[in-house]
Coordinates of C-alpha atoms and ligand atoms in Angstrom, one line a residue:
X1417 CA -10.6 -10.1 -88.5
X1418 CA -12.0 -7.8 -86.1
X1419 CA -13.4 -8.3 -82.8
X1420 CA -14.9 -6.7 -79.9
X1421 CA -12.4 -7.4 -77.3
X1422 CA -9.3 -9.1 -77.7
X1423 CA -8.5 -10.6 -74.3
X1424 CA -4.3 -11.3 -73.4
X1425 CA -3.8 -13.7 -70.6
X1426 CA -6.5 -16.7 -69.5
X1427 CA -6.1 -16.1 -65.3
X1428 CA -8.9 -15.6 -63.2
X1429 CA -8.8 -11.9 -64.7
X1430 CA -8.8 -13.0 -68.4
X1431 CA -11.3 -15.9 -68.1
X1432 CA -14.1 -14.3 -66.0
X1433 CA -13.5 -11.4 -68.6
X1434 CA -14.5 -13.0 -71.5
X1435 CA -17.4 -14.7 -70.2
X1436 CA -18.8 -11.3 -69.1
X1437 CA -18.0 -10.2 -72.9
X1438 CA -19.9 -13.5 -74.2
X1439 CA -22.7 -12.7 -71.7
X1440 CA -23.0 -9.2 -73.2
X1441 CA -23.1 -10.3 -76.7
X1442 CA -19.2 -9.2 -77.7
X1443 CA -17.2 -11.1 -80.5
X1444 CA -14.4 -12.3 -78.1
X1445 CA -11.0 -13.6 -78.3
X1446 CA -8.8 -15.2 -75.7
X1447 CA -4.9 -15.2 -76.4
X1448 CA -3.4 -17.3 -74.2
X1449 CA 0.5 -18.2 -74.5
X1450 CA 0.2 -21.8 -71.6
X1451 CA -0.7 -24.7 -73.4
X1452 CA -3.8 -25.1 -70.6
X1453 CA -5.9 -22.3 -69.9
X1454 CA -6.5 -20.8 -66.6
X1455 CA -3.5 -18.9 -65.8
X1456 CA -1.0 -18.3 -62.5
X1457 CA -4.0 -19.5 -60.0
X1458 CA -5.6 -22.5 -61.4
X1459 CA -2.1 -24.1 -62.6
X1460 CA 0.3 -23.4 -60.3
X1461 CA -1.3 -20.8 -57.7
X1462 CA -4.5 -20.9 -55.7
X1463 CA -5.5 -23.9 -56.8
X1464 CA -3.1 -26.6 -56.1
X1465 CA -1.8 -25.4 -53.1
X1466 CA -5.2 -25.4 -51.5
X1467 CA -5.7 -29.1 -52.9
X1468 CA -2.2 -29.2 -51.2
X1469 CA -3.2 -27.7 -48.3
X1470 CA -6.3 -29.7 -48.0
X1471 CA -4.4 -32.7 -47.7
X1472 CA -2.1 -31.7 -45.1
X1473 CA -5.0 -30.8 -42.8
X1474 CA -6.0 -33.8 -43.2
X1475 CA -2.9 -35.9 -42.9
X1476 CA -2.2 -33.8 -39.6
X1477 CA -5.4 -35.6 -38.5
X1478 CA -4.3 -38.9 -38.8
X1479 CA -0.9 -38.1 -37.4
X1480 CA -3.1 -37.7 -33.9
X1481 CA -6.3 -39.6 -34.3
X1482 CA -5.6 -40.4 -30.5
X1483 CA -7.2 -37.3 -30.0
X1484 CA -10.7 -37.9 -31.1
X1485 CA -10.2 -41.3 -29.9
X1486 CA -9.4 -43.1 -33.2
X1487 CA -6.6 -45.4 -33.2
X1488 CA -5.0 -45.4 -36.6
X1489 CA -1.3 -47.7 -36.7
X1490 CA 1.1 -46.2 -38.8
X1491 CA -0.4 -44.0 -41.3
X1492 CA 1.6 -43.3 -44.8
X1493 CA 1.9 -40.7 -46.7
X1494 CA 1.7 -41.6 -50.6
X1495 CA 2.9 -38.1 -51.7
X1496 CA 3.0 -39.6 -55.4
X1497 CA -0.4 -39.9 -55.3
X1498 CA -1.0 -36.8 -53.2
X1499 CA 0.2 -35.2 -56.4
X1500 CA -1.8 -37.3 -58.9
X1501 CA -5.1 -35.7 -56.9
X1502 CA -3.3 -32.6 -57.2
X1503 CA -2.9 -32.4 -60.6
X1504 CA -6.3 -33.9 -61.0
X1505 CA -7.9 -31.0 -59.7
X1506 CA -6.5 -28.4 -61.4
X1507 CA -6.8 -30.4 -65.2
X1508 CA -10.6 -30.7 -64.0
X1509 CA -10.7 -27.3 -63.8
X1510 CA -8.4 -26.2 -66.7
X1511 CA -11.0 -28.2 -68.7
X1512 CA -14.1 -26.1 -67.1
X1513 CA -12.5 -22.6 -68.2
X1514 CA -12.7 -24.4 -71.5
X1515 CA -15.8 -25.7 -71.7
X1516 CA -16.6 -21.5 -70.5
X1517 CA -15.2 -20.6 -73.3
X1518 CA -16.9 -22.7 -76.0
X1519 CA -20.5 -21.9 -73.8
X1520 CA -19.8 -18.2 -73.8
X1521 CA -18.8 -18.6 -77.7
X1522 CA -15.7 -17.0 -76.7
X1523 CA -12.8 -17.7 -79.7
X1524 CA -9.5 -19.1 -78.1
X1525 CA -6.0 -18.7 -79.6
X1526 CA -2.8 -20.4 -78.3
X1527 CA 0.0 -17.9 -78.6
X1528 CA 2.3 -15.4 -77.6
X1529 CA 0.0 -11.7 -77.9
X1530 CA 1.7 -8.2 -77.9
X1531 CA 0.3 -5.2 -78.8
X1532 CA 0.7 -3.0 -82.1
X1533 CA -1.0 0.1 -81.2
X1534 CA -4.0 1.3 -83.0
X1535 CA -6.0 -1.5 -81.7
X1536 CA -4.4 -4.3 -83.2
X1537 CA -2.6 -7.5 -81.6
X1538 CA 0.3 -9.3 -83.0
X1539 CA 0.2 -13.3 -81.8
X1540 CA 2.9 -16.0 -82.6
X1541 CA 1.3 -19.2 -82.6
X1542 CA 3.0 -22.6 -83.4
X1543 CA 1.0 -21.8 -87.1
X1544 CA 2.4 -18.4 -87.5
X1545 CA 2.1 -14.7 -86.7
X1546 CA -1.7 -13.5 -87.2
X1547 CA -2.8 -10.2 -86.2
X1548 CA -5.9 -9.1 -84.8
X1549 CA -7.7 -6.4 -84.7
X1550 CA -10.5 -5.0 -81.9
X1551 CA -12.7 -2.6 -80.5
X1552 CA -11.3 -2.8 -77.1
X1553 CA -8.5 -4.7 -75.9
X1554 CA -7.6 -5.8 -72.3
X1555 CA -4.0 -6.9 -70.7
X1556 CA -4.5 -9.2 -68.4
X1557 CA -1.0 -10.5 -68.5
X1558 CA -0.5 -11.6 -64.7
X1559 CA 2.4 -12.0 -62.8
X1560 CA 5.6 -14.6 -62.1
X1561 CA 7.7 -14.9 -59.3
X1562 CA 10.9 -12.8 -58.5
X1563 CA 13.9 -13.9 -57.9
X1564 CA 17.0 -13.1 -56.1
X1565 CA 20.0 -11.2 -57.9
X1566 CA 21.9 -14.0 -59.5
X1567 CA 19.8 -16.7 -58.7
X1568 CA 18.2 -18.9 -61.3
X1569 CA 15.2 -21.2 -60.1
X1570 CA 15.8 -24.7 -61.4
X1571 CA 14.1 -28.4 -61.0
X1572 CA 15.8 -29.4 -57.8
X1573 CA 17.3 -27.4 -55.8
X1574 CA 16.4 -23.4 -55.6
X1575 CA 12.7 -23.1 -56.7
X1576 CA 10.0 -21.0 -57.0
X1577 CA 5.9 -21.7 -56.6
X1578 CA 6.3 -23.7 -59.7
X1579 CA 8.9 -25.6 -58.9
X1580 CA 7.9 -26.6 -55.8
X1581 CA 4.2 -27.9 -56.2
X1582 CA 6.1 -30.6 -58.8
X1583 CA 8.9 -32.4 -56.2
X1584 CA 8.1 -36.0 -56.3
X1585 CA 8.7 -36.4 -52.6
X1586 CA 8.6 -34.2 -49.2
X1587 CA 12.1 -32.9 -48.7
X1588 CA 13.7 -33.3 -45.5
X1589 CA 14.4 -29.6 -44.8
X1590 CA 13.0 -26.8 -46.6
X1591 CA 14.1 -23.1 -46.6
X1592 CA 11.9 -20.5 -46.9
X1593 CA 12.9 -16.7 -48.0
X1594 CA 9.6 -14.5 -47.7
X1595 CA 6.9 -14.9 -45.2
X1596 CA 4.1 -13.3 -47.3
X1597 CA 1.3 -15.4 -48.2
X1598 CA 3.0 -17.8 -50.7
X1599 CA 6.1 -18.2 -48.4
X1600 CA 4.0 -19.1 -45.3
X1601 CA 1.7 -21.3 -47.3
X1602 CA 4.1 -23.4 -48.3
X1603 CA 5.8 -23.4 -44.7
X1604 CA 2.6 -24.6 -43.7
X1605 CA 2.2 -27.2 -46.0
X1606 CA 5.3 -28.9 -45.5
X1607 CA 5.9 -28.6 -41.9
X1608 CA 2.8 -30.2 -41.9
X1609 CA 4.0 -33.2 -44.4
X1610 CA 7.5 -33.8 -42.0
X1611 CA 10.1 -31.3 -43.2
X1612 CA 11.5 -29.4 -41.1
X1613 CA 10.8 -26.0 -41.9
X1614 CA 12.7 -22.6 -41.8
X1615 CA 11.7 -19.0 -42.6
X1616 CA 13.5 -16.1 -43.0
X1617 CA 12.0 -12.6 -43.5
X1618 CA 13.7 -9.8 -43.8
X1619 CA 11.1 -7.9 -42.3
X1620 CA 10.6 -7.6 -38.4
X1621 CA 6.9 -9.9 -39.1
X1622 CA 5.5 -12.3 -41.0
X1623 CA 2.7 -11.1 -43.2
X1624 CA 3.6 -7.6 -42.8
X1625 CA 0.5 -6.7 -44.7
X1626 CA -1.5 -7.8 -41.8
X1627 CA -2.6 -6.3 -38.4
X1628 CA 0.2 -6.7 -36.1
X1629 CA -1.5 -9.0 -33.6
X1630 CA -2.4 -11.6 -36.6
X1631 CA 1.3 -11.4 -37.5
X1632 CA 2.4 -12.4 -33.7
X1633 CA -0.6 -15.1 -33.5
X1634 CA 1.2 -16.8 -36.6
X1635 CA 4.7 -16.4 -35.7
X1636 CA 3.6 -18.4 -32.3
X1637 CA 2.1 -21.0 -33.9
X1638 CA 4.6 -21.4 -36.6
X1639 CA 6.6 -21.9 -33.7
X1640 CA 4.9 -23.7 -31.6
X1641 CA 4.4 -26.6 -34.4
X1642 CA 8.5 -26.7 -34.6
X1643 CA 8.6 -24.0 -37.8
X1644 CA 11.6 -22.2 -37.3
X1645 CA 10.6 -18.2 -38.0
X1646 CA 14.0 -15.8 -38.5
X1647 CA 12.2 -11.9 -38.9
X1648 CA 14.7 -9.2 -39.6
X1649 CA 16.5 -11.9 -40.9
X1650 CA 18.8 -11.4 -44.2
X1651 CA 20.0 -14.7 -46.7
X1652 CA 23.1 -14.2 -48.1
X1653 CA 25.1 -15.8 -50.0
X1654 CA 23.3 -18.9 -51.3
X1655 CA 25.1 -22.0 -52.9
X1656 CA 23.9 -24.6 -54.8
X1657 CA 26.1 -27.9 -53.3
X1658 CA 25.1 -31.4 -55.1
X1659 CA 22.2 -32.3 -53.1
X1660 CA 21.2 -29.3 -51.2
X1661 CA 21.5 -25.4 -50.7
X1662 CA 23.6 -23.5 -48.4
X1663 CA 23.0 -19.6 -47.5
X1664 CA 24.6 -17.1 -44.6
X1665 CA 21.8 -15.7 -42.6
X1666 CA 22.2 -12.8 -40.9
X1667 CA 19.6 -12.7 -37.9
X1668 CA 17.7 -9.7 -35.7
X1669 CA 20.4 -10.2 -33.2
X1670 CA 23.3 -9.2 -36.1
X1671 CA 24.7 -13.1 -35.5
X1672 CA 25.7 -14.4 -38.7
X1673 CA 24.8 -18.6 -39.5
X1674 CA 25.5 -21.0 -41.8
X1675 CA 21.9 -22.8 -42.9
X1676 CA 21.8 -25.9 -45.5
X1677 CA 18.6 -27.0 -46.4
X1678 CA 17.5 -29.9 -49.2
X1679 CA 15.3 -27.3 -50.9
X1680 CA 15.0 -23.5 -50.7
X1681 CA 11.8 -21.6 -52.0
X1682 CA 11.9 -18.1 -53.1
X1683 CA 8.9 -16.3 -52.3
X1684 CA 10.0 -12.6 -52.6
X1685 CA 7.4 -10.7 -54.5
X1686 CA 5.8 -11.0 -57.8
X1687 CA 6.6 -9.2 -61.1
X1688 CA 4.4 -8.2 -63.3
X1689 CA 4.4 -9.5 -67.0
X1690 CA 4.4 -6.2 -68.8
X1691 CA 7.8 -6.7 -70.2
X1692 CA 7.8 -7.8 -74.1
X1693 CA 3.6 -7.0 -74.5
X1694 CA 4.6 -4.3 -77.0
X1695 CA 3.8 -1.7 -74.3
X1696 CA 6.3 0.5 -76.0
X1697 CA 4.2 0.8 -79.3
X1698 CA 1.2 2.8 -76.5
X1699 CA 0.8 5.2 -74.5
X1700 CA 0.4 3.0 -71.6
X1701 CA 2.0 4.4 -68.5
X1702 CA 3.8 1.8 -65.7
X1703 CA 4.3 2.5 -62.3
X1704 CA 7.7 0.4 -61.9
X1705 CA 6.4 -2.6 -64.3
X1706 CA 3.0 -2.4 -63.0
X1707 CA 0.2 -0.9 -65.6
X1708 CA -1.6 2.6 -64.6
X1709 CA -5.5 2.9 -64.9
X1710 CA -8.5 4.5 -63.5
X1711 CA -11.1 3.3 -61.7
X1712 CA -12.7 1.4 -64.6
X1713 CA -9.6 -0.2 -65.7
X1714 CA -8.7 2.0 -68.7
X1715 CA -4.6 2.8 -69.0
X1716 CA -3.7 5.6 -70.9
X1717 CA -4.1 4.2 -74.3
X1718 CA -7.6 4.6 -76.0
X1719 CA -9.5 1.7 -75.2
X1720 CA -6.8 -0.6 -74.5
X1721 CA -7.9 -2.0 -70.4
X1722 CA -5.4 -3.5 -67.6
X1723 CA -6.4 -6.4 -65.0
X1724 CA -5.1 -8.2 -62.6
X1725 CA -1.4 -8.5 -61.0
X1726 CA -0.9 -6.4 -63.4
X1727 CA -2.3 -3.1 -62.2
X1728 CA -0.5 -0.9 -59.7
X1729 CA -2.2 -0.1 -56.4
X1730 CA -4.2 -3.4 -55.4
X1731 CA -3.1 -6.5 -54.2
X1732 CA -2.2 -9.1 -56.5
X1733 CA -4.9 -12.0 -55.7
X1734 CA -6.9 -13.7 -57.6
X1735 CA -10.6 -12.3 -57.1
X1736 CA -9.1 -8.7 -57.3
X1737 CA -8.2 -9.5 -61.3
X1738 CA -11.7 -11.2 -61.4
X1739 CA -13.3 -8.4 -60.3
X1740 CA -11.3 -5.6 -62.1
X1741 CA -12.0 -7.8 -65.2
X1742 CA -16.0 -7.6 -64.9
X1743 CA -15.7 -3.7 -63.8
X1744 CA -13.4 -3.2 -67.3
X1745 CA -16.2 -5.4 -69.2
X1746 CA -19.0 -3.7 -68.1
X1747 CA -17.7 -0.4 -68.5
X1748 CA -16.6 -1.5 -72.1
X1749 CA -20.5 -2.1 -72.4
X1750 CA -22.2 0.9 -71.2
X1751 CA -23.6 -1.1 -68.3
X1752 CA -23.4 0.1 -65.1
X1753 CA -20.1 -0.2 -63.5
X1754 CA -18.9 -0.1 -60.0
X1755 CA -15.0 0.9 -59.9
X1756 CA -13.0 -1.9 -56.8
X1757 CA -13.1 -0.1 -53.7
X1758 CA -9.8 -1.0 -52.3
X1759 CA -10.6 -1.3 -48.9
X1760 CA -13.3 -3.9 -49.3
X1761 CA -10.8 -6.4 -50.6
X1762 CA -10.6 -10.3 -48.7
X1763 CA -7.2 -10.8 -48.4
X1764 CA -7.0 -14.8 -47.4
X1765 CA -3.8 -17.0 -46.6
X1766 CA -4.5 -20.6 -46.4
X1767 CA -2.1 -21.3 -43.7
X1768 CA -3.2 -23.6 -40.5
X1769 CA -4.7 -21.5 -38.4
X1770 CA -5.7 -19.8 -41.5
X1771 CA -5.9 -15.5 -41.9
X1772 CA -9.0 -13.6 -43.3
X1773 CA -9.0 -10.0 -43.2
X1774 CA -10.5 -7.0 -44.6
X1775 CA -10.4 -3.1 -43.8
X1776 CA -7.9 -1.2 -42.4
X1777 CA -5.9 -2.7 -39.6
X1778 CA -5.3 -1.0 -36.6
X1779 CA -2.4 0.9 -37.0
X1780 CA -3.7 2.1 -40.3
X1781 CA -7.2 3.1 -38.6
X1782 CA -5.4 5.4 -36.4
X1783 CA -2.5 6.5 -38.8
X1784 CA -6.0 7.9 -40.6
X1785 CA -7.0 9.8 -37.6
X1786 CA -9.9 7.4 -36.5
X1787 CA -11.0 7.3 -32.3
X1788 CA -11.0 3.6 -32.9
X1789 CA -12.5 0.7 -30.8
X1790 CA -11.4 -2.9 -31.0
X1791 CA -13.2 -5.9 -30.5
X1792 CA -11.1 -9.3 -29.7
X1793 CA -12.9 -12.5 -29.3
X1794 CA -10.7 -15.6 -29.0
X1795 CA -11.8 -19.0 -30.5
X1796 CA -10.9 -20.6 -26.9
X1797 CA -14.5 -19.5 -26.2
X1798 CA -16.2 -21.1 -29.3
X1799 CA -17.9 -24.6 -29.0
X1800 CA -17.2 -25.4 -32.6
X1801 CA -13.5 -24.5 -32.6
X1802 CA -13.1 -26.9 -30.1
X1803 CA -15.1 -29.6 -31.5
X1804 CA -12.8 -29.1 -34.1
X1805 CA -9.9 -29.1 -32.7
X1806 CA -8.6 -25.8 -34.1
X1807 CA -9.1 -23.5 -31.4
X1808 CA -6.0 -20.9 -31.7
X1809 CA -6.7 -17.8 -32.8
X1810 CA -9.0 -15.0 -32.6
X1811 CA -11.2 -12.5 -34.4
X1812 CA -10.5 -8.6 -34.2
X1813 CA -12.6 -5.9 -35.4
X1814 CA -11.6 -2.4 -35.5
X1815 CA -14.5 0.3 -35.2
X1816 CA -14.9 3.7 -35.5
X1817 CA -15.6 4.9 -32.0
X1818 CA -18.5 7.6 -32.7
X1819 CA -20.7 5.8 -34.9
X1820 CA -19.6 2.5 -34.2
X1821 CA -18.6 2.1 -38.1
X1822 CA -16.8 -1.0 -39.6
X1823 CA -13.2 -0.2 -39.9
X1824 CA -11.8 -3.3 -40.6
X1825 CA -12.1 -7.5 -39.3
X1826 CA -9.1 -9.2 -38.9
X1827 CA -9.6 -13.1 -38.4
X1828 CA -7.0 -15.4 -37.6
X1829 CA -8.1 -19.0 -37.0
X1830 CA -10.0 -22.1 -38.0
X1831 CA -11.6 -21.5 -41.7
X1832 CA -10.9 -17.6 -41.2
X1833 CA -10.7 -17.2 -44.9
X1834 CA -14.5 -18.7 -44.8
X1835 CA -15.5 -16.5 -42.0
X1836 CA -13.9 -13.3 -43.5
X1837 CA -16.8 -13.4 -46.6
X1838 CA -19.1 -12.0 -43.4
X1839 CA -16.9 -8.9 -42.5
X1840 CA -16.9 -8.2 -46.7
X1841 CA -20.4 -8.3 -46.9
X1842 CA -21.3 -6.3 -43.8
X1843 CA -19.0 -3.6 -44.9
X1844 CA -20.1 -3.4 -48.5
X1845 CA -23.5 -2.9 -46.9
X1846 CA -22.6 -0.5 -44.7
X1847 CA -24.0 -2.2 -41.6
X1848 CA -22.5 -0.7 -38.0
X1849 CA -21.2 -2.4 -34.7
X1850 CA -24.7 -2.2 -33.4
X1851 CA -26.7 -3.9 -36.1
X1852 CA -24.0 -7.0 -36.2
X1853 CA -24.3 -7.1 -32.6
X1854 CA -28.6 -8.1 -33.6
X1855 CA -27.3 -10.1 -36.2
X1856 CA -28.0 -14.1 -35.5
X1857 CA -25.4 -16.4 -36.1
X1858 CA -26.4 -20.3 -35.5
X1859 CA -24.7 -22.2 -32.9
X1860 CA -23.2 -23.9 -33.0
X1861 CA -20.7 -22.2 -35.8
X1862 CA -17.5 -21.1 -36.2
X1863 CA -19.2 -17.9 -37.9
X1864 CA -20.4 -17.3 -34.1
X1865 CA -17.0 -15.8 -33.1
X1866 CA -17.5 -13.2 -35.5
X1867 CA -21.0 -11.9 -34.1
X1868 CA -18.6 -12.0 -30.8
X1869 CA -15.9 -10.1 -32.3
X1870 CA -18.5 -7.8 -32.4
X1871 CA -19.9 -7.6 -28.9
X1872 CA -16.3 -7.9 -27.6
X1873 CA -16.1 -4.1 -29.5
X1874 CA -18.8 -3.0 -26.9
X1875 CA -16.9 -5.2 -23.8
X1876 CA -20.2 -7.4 -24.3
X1877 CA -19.0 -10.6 -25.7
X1878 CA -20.4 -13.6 -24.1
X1879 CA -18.3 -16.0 -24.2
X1880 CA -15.1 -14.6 -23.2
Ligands
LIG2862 C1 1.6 -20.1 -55.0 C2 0.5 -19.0 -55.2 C3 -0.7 -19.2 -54.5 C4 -1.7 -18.2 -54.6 N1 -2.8 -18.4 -53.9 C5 -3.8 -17.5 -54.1 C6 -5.0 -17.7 -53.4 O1 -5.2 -18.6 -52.6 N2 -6.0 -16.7 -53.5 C7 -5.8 -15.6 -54.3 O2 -6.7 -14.8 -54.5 N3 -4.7 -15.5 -55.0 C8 -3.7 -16.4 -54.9 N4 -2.5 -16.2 -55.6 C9 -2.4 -15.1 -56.5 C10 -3.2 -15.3 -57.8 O3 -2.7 -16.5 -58.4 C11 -3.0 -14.2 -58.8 O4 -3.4 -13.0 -58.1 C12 -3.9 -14.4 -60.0 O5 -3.6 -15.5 -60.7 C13 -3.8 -13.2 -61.0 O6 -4.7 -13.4 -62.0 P1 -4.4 -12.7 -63.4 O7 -5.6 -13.0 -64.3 O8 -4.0 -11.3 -63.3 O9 -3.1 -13.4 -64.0 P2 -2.5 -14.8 -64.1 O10 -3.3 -15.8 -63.4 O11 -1.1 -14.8 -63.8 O12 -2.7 -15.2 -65.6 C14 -2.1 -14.5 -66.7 C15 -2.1 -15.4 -67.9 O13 -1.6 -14.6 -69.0 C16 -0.8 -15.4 -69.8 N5 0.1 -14.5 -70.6 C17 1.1 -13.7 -70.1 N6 1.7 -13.0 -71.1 C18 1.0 -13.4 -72.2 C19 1.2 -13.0 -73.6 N7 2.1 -12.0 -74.0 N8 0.4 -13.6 -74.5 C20 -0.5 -14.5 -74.1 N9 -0.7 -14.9 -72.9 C21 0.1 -14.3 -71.9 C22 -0.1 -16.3 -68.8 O14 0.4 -17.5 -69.4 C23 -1.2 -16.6 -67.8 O15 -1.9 -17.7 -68.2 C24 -1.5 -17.1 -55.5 C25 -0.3 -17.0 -56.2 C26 0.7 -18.0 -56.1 C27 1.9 -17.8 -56.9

């Protein structure tokens, strides 16, 4: 039978996808190999660790209700049922990306999809092997965590993101090994809950792909909340025992110790599923595992798209495969297309006080040869933050020095990954220093500290 697109993988990229190609009028297909649709992020990504993350916020207010003069006895925690909401939430919304599907008239096939060449698509279903063939065809395959040389993830003691969003109770101690977004995430979330939490990176900071000073503002809060943070720190050596996991670290200083820990998460990295997709039968070229393409999407075989954590050269998030995804459709369709600048992309980690960022950073600005000009305004000097209670943190925003032109925002703090969508837009549309500065921000609001950020570039923030 032959379609218009033939769509592999139902993430964020693969979803949003199709219903673009419904929207357009294609004769879609969804190959999906899950049982549940909505790939990495809605089952066992984005999605349940925000729900996860919600939860902790708020069971960190009840832990001091003192403070805004509540007095709660004894609070539990019923992580049973903190899981049941959990799991809740992302079946609600498994069921919504099928209920697109069916509105958008897009076909679904459960299935295991690899590519023939020549436009065609081989997929192993629980029926059978059909193939397919199609116009256009786009991989959007994701990703799945890495592990460590000779380490195997399993239900109870060394796990990955997968693992780890199913234990049926909050482990005592939990081990950490990577402090990008996943790995502090999780550090956050559980510290929070009552483990006591250790991270080691073998890099000198945590979220290395961050400016510097958001990297130390976490690191001191991690700390500061009793997270034990080991940088430059390498695990060696790691043991399952009957009930817990041992490891060798070797810190910054060169001292060697022995850790044990209930649990230990690896959160090294992410691979990209383009082993086993019949690559071999294309001429689709890979960057080590990740797919080649241009700036519509297209890889090196006719017709045949990449999206998502898939594609070599942007960050693997979720609203960079969504986007990539409607770029490839549209392009697919003749319409007009606008290629993913890179360096308009939110990157967002959920941790408490939580990151938002976009633009270069400034050691980047000025690796590029920009006269830069940076802006700091802490959220000690907004009302809301401390009406909150969140008030660590701060917003940074590097500018070019000439023209006063948007560089990059870097936002660590209360609801940063909120306050970040701001930066995005004002960058997208081009707007300077100067017209940001004129810009009105109600007060009082979080979203105030960012017009500061701003003034603070000129020395005029008010507040500080
Ligand atoms: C713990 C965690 C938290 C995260 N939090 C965030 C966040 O808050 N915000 C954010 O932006 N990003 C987040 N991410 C990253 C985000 O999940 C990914 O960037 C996003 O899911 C990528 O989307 P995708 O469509 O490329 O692939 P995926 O979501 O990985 O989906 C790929 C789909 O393809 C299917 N598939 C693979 N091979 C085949 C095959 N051969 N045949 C059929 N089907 C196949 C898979 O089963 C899967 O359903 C998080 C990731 C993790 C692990």
């Amino acid at each position: 039978m032959a379609y218009d697109l033939v769509i592999i993988g139902s993430g964020p990229g693969g979803y949003s996808a199709a219903v673009r190609a419904g929207q357009y009028g294609f004769k879609t297909l969804l190959v999906e190999k899950s049982p549940r649709l909505g790939g990495t992020c809605l089952l066992v990504g984005c999605i349940p660790t925000k729900a996860l993350l919600q939860t902790a916020e708020v069971w960190d207010y009840f832990k001091h209700p003192e403070e805004q003069g509540i007095a709660c006895k004894d609070p539990q925690l019923n992580y049973p049922k903190v899981l049941d909401r959990k799991n809740s939430i992302v079946s609600k919304h498994s069921k919504g990306v099928e209920f697109l599907m069916k509105k958008n008239k897009v076909e679904v096939v459960k299935g295991y999809a690899r590519l023939l060449g020549g436009g065609k698509v081989q997929v192993d279903t629980d029926q059978g092997q059909q193939t397919y063939e199609s116009r256009f065809i786009m991989l959007a395959t994701g990703s799945e965590a890495r592990m460590l040389p000779g380490l195997q993830a399993d239900a109870n003691q060394i796990l990955t993101n997968i693992e780890i969003l199913n234990l049926t109770s909050v482990p005592r101690s939990l081990g950490i090994i990577g402090a990008g977004a996943v790995g502090v995430e999780f550090a956050s979330i559980f510290n929070r809950f009552g483990s006591k939490v250790t991270v080691l990176e073998m890099l000198p900071r945590m979220v290395p792909v961050e400016d510097e000073d958001v990297s130390k503002e976490l690191d001191r809060y991690f700390r500061k909340t009793g997270i034990r943070v080991e940088t430059g720190a390498k695990a060696e050596n790691i043991r399952k025992n009957s009930n817990s996991v041992s490891l060798t670290a070797t810190l910054a200083n060169g001292k060697k110790e022995d850790l044990e820990f209930d649990k230990l998460l690896v959160a090294v990295g992410r691979k990209p599923n383009t082993d086993n997709v019949g690559l071999q039968a294309t001429a689709i070229q890979l960057d080590r595992g990740f797919v080649k393409v241009d700036a519509f999407q297209r890889t090196g075989e006719p017709n045949v798209y990449a999206i998502g954590d898939i594609v070599a050269g942007t960050p693997q998030l979720a609203h960079v495969a969504t986007m990539e995804g409607l770029v490839a459709v549209a392009h697919m369709a003749g319409k007009p297309a606008r290629p993913v600048n890179r360096n308009r992309i939110p990157g967002c980690t959920y941790t408490e006080p939580g990151i938002g960022s976009v633009g270069l950073t400034e050691a980047q600005a000025k690796a590029q040869g920009y006269r830069v000009k940076v802006g700091k305004f802490p959220f000690a000097g907004n009302s809301k933050a401390t009406i909150l209670g969140m008030h660590e943190g701060f917003v940074k925003v590097i500018a070019d020095e000439k023209f006063g032109e948007i560089l990059g925002v870097h936002i660590i703090g209360p609801h940063a990954y909120e306050l970040v969508a701001e930066a995005v837009t004002a960058m997208e549309a081009e707007a300077t220093v100067e017209s940001m500065m004129s810009t009105i921000h109600a007060h009082p609001t979080l979203s105030e500290a960012v017009g500061e950020g701003f003034n603070a570039v000129n020395g005029l923030a008010i507040n500080a």
